[in-house]
Coordinates of C-alpha atoms in Angstrom, one line a residue:
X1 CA -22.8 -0.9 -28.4
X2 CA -25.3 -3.8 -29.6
X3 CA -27.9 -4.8 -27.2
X4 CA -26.6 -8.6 -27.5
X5 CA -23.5 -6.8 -26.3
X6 CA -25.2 -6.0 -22.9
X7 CA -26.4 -7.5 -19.6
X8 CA -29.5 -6.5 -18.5
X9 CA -30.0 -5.5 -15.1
X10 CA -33.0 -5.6 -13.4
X11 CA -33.9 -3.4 -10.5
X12 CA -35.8 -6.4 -8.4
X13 CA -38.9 -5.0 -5.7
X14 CA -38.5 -1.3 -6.1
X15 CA -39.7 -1.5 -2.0
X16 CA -36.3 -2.9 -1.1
X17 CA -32.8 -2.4 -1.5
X18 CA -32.8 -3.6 -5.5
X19 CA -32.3 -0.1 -6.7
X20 CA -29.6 0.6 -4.3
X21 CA -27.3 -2.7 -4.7
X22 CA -27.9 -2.1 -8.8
X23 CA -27.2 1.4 -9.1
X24 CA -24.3 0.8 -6.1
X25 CA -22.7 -1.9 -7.9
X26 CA -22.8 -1.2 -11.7
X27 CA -21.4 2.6 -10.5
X28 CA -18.2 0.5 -9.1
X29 CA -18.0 -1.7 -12.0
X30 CA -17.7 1.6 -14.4
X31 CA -15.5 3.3 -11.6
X32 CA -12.8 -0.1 -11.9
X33 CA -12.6 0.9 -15.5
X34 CA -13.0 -2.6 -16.7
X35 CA -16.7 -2.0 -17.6
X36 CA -18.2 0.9 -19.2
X37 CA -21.8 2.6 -19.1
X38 CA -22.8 1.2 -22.6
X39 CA -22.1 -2.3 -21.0
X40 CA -25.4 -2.2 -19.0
X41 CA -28.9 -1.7 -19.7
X42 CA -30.9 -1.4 -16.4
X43 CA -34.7 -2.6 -16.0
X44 CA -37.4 -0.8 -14.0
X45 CA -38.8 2.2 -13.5
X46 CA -36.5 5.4 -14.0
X47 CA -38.4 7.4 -11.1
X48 CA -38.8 4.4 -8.5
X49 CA -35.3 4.0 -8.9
X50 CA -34.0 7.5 -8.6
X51 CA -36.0 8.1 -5.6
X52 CA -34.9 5.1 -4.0
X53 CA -31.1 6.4 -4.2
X54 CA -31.7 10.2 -3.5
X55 CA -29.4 11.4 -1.3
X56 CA -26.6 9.4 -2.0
X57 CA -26.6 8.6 -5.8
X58 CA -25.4 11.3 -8.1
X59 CA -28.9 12.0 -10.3
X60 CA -26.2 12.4 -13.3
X61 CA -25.2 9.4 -13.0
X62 CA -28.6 7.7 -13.3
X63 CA -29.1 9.9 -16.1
X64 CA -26.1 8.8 -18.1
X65 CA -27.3 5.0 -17.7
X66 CA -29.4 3.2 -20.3
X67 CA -32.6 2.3 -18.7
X68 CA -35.2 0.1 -20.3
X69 CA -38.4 2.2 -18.3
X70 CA -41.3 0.3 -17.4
X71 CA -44.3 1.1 -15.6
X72 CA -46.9 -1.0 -13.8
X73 CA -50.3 -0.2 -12.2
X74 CA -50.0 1.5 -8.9
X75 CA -46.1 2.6 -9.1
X76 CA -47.0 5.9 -7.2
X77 CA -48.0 4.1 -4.1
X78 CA -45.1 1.8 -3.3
X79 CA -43.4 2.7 -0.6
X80 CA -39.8 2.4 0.4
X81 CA -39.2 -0.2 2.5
X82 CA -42.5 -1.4 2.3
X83 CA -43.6 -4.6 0.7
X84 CA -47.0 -4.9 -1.5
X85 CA -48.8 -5.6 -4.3
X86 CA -48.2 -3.0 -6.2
X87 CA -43.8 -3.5 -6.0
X88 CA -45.0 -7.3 -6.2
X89 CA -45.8 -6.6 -9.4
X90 CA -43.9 -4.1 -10.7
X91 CA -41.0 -6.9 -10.1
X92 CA -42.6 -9.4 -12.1
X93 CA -42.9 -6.7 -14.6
X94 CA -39.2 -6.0 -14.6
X95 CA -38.4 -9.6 -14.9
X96 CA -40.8 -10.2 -17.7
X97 CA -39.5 -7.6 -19.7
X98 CA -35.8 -8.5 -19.6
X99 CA -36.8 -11.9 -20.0
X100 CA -38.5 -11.4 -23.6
X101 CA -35.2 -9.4 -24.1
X102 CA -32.7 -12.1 -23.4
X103 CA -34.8 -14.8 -25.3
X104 CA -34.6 -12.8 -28.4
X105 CA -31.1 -13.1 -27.9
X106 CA -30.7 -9.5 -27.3
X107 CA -29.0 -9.7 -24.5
X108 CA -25.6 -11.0 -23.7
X109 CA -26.7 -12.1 -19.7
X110 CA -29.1 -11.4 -17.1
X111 CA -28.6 -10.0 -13.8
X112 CA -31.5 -9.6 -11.1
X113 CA -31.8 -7.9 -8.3
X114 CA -34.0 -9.5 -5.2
X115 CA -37.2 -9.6 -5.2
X116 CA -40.0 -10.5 -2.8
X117 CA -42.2 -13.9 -2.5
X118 CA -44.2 -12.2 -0.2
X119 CA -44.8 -8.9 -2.7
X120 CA -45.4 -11.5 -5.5
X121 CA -47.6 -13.3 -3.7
X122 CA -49.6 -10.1 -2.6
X123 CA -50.2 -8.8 -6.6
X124 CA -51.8 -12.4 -7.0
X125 CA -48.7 -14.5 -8.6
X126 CA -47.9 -18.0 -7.2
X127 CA -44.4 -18.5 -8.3
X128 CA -41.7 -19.7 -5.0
X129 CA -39.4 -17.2 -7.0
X130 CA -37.2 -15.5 -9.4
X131 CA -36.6 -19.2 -11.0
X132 CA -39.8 -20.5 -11.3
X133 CA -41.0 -16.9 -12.9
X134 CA -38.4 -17.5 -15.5
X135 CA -38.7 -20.7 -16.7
X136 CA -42.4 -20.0 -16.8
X137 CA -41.9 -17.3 -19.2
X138 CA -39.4 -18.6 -21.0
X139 CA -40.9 -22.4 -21.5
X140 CA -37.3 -24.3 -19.9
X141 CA -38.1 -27.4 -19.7
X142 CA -35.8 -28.1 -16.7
X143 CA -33.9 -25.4 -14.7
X144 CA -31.9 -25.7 -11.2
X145 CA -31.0 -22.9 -8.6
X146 CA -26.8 -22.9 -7.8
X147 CA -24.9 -20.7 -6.0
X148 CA -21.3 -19.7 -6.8
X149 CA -18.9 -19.0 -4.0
X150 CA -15.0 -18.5 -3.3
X151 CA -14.7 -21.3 -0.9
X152 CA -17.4 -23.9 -2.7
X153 CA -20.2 -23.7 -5.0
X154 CA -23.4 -25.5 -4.3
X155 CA -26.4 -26.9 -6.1
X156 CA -30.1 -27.6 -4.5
X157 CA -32.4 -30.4 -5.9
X158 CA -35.3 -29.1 -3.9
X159 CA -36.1 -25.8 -3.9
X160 CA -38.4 -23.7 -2.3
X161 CA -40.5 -26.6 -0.9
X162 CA -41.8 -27.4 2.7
X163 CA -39.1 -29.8 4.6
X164 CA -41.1 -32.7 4.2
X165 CA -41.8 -32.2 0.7
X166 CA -38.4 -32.5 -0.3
X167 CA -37.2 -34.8 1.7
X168 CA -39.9 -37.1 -0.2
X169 CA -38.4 -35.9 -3.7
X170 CA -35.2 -37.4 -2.7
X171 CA -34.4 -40.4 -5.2
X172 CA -31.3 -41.9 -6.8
X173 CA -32.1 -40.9 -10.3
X174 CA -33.1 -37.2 -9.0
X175 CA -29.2 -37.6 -7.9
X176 CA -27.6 -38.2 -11.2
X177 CA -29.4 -36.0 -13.2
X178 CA -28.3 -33.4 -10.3
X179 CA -24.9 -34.5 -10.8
X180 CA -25.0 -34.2 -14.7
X181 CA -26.8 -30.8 -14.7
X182 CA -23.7 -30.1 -11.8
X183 CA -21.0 -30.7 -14.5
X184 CA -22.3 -29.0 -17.3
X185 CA -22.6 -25.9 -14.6
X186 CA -19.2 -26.2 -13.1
X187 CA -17.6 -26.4 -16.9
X188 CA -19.4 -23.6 -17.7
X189 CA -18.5 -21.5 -14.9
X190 CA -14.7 -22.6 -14.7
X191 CA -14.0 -23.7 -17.8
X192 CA -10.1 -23.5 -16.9
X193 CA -10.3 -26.2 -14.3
X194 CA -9.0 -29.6 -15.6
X195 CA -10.0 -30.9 -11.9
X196 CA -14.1 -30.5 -10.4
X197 CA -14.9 -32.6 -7.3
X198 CA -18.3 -33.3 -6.6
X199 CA -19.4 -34.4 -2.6
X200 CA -22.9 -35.6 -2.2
X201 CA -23.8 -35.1 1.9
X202 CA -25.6 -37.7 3.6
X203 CA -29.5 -37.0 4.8
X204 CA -29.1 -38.5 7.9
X205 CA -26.4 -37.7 11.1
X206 CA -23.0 -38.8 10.4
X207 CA -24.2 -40.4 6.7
X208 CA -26.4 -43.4 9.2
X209 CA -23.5 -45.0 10.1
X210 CA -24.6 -48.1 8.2
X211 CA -28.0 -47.4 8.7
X212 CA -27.9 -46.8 12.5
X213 CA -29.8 -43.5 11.8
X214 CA -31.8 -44.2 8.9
X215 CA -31.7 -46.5 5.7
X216 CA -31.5 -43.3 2.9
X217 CA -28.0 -43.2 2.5
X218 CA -27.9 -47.5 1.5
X219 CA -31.4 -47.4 -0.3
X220 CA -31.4 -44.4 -2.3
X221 CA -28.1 -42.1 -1.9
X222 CA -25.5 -45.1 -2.3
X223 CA -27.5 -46.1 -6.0
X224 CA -27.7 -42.5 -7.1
X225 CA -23.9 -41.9 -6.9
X226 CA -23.7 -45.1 -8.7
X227 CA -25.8 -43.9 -11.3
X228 CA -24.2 -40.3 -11.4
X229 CA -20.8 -42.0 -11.8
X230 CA -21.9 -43.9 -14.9
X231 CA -23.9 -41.2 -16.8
X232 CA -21.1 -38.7 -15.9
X233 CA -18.5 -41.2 -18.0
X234 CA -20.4 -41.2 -20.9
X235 CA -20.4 -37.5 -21.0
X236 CA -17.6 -35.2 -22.2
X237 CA -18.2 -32.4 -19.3
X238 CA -18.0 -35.4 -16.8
X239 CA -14.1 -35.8 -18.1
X240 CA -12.0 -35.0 -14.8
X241 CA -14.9 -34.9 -12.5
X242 CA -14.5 -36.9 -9.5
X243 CA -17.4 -37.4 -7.3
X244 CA -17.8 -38.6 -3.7
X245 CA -20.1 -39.6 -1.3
X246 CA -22.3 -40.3 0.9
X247 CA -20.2 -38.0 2.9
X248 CA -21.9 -37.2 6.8
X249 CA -22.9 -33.1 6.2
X250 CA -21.3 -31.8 8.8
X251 CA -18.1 -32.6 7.3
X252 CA -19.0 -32.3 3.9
X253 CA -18.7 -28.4 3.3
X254 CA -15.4 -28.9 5.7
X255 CA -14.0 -30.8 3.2
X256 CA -14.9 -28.5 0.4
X257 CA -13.9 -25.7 2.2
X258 CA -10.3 -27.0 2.5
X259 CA -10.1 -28.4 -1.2
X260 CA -7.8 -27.1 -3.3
X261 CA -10.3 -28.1 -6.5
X262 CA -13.1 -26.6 -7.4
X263 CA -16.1 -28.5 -5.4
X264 CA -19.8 -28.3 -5.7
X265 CA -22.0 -29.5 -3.3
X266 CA -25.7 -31.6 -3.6
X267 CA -27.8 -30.4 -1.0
X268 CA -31.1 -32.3 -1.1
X269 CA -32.9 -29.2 0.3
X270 CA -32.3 -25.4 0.9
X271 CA -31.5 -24.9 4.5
X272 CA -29.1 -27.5 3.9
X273 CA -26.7 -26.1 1.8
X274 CA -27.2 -22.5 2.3
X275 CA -26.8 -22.4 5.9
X276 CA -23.1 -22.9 5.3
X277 CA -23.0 -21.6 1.9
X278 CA -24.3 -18.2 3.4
X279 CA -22.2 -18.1 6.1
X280 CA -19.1 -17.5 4.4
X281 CA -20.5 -16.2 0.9
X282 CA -23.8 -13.8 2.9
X283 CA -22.2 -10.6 1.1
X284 CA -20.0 -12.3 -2.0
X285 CA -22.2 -15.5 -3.3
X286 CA -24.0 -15.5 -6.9
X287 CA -27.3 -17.5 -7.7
X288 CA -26.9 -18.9 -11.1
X289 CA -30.1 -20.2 -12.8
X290 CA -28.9 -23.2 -15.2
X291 CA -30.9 -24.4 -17.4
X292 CA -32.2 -21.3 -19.5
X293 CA -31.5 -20.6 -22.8
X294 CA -29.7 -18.0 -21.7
X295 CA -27.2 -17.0 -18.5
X296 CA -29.1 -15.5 -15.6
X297 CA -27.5 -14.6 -12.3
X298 CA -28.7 -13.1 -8.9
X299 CA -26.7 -11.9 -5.8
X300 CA -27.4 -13.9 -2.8
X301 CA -29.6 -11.7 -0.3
X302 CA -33.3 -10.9 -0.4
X303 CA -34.6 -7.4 -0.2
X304 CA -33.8 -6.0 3.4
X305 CA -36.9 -3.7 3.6
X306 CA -35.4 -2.6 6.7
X307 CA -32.5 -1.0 5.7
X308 CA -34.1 0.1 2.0
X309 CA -33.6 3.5 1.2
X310 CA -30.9 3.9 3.8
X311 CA -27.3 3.6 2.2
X312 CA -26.4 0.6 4.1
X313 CA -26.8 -2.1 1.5
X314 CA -23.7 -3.7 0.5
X315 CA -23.3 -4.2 -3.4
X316 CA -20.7 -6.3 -3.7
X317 CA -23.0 -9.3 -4.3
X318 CA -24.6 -7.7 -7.3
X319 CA -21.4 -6.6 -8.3
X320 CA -20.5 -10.4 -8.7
X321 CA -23.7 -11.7 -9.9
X322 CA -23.2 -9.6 -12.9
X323 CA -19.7 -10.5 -13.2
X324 CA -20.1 -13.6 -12.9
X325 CA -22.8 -13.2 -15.8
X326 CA -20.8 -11.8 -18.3
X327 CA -17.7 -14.6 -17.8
X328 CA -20.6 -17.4 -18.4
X329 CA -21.5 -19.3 -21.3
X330 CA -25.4 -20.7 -21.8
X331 CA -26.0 -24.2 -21.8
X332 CA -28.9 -26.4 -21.8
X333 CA -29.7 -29.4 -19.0

């Protein structure tokens, strides 16, 4: 098979349960018999990752995979379950390999397995995460973290950013263009849907009540739905998008829970929208990077050092991520 053919497949901190889920999920992928071996090309380093599974992965099996083995200084002192410099940045090493790949074009999609801010930090890189690493690398002018999930899908415009900090970023044109990148996401990711609702949340409790609570919602949240309205008219992906809002957030992912449409939800910072968002999509949800030149998707859990090494790690979010890779299309915000 060509290698534009295949999604890559990153092995995340070799420390944690990114080997596991990886192996795990692209061995039930094969098994479905919708996906075949030569569909994958897997990222890291061939021993870290066959000691990680020993015991419970077949060693023939790993064998009969193509793996893309890279090496990094100090790989024969991370330890499982562990986190530290040296699986800090043997990650990064991962990542930037399979991210000169897919910018070549040599790869159909990239999937990634978790990583650890912590581990980065410790091998001396500054990055909040798998996001900023790759638009670093790859030069994106503009990328945002969403999440993919049965019941809703959501999109953050703060990241990984004290609470204060974001709630200072909050502004009505940072709304819109959240909104637009939103549409050219949700098109891409459910192209068959002639109906997307968007619901922006309020900041405040119960959206201020008229500014009982706080004057965001009139000053700043009101305008940017305005704004997002207007630019999303102009715009062909903005066809058939409805969007809504300030709606209080208690009943905002409520609501998109019980819509029949396909809904994505603004949160203005992370522990906003992934509070709920994990608590029904913890073991199914995909992180989609948009923005990159080219389709990059992450399941949505870290690297449980704790149970690394163990058997215990479900795969069935890295068996979506990278199904939900392949069914993408790239676009640009």
């Amino acid at each position: 098979m060509k290698m534009n053919k295949k999604i890559a497949v990153t092995i995340g901190d070799p420390a944690g349960i990114g080997p596991e889920v990886t192996l795990k999920a692209v061995k039930m992928l094969v098994e479905s018999g919708r996906f075949d071996y030569s569909n994958f090309l897997i990222i890291g380093n061939r021993k870290l990752l066959a000691r990680a599974c020993a015991g419970f992965i077949d060693r023939g099996f790993i064998d009969g995979l193509d793996v893309l083995h890279v090496e990094s200084e100090g790989d024969g002192k991370i330890k499982t379950g562990r986190p530290s410099a040296q699986s800090g940045l043997a990650s990064f090493e991962y990542i930037k390999a399979a991210a000169a790949l897919a910018s070549a074009g040599k790869l159909k999609a990239l999937a990634t397995a978790p990583i650890s801010k912590e581990a980065l930090h410790m091998a001396g890189f500054e990055f909040a995460g798998h996001t900023e690493i790759l638009k670093s690398l790859c030069g994106a002018r503009r990328v945002e973290m969403a999440f993919c999930g049965k019941y809703f899908n959501l999109l953050l415009m703060t990241r990984h950013v004290p609470l204060k900090c974001a709630l200072k970023a909050i502004s009505a044109e940072g709304i819109a263009s959240a909104a637009v990148a939103g549409a050219r996401f949700m098109r891409s990711a459910y192209p068959g849907s002639r109906k997307i609702n968007i619901i922006v949340p309020g900041l405040n409790p119960h959206a201020s009540e008229n500014g009982l609570f706080g004057s965001e919602e009139k000053d700043i949240i009101v305008p940017g739905i305005a704004l997002a309205a207007t630019a999303l008219d102009k715009l062909e992906c903005g066809r058939g998008i409805e969007i809504s809002g300030p709606v209080p957030a208690d009943t905002a992912f409520y609501a998109a829970f019980k819509s029949r449409e396909k809904t994505l939800i603004l949160s203005y910072y992370h522990d906003q929208g992934l509070v709920p968002f994990k608590l029904l999509h913890f073991e199914s949800g995909v992180n989609v990077t948009i923005g990159m030149p080219f389709i990059r998707t992450s399941p949505d859990h870290g690297t449980a050092y704790a149970i690394a090494g163990r058997n215990e790690a479900s795969c069935l979010s890295m068996a979506n991520a990278i199904k939900f890779a392949m069914r993408m299309k790239p676009f640009e915000i």
